[in-house]
Short mmCIF file of C-alpha atoms and ligand atoms in Angstrom, two decimals:
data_model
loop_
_atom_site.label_atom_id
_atom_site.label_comp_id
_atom_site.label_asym_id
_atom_site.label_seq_id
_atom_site.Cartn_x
_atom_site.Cartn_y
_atom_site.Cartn_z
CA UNK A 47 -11.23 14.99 16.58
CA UNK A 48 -12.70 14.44 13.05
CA UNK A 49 -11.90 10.46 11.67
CA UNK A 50 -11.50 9.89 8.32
CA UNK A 51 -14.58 8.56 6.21
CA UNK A 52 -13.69 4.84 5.28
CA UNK A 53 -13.51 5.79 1.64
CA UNK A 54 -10.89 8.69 2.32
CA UNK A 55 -9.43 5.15 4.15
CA UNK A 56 -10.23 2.97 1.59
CA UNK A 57 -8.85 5.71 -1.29
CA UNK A 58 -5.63 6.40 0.55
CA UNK A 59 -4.83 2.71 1.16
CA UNK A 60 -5.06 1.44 -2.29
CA UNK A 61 -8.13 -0.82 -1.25
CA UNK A 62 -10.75 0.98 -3.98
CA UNK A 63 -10.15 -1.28 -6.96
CA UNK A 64 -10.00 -4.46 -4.97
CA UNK A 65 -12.99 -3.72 -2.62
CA UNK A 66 -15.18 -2.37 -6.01
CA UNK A 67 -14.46 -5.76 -7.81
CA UNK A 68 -15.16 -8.24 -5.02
CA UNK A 69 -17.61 -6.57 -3.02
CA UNK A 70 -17.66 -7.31 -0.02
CA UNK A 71 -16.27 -10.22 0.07
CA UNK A 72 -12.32 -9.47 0.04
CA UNK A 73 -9.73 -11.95 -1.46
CA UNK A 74 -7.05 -13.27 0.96
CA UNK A 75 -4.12 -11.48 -0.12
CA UNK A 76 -0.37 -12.80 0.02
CA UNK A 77 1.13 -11.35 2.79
CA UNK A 78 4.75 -10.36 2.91
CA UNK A 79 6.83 -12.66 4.55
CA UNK A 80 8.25 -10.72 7.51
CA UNK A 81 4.11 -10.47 8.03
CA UNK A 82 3.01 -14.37 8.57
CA UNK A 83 2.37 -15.50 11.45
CA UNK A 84 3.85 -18.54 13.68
CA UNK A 85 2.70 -22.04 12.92
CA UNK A 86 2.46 -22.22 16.87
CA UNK A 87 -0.41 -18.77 16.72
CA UNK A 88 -2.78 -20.45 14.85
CA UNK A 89 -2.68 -24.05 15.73
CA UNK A 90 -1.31 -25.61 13.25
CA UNK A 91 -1.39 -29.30 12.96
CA UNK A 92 -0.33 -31.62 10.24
CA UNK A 93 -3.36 -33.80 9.69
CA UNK A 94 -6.78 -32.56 8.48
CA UNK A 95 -9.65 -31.47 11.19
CA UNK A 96 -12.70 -33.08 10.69
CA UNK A 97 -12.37 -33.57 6.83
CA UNK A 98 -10.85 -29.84 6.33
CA UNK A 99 -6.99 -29.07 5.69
CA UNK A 100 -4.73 -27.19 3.80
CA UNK A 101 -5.36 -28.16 0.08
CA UNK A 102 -9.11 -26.73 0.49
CA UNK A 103 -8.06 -23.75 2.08
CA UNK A 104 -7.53 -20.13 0.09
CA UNK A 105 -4.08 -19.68 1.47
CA UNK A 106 -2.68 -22.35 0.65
CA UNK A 107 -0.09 -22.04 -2.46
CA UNK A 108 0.27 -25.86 -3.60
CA UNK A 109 4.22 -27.25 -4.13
CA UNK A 110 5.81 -28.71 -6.85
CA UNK A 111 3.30 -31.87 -6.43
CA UNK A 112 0.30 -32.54 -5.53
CA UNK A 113 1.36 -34.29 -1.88
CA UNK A 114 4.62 -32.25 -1.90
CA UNK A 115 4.43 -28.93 0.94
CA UNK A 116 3.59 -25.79 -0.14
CA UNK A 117 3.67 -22.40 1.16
CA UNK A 118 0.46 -20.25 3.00
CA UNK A 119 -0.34 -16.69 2.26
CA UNK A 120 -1.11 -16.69 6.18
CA UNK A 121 1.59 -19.26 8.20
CA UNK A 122 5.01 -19.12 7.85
CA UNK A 123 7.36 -22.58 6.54
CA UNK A 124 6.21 -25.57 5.06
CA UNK A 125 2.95 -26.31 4.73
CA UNK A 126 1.64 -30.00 4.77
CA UNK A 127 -1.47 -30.27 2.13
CA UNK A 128 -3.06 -32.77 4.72
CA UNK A 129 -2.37 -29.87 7.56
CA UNK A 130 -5.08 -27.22 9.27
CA UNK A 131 -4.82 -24.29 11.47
CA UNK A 132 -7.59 -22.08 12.89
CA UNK A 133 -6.93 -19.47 9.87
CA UNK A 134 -8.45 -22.23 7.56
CA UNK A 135 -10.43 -20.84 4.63
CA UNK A 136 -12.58 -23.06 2.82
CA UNK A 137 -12.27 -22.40 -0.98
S1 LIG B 1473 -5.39 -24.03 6.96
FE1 LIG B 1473 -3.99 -22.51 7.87
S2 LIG B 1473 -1.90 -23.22 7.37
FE2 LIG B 1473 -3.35 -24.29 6.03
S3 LIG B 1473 -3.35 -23.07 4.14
FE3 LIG B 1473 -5.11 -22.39 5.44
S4 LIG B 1473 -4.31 -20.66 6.62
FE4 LIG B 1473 -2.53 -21.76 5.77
#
C-alpha cells in the first residue's frame, strides 16, 4: 500500500501556508470547542508550578481583566491566570 507523501498531506489539509510561514515551529491553533480537552486530562491546577502558569502560556486567551479568567485554546472552562496544566506553553 502506497502512503501519501507529507506534502500531498500537508497540501490536502490546508497546513501549506501555515507550515511555510512558521517553519517548523507551528503556532498553537484555537481548537474548536467540542475539541478541548478535560481540565481533569491535563492536570490542571489553579496555582502556578514552579513560577509557570497560565498568563505565560500560548493558549491562554486573557479575560476581560488582567486577574479576571480567561479561556485556553487547549482546556475547556474557566481558566485561572495564576493556573497550570501539563499542556503549558511558555510564550
Ligand atoms: S497552562 Fe494549560 S490550562 Fe493554562 S493556558 Fe496553558 S494549556 Fe491552557
Amino acid at each position: 500500500m502506497k502512503h501519501p507523501s507529507r506534502r500531498i498531506v500537508l497540501k490536502h489539509s490546508g497546513m501549506v501556508a501555515v507550515v511555510a510561514s512558521f517553519g517548523t515551529s507551528l503556532p498553537v491553533l484555537p481548537a474548536r470547542a467540542d475539541e478541548l480537552v478535560s481540565k481533569d486530562s491535563v492536570s490542571y491546577q489553579t496555582t502556578p508550578n514552579n513560577g509557570s502558569q497560565c498568563s505565560q502560556c500560548k493558549s491562554f486567551i486573557a479575560g476581560a481583566t488582567a486577574g479576571a479568567d480567561g479561556t485556553c485554546k487547549v482546556v475547556a472552562g474557566p481558566i485561572s491566570p495564576t493556573g497550570y496544566c501539563l499542556a503549558f506553553s511558555p510564550v
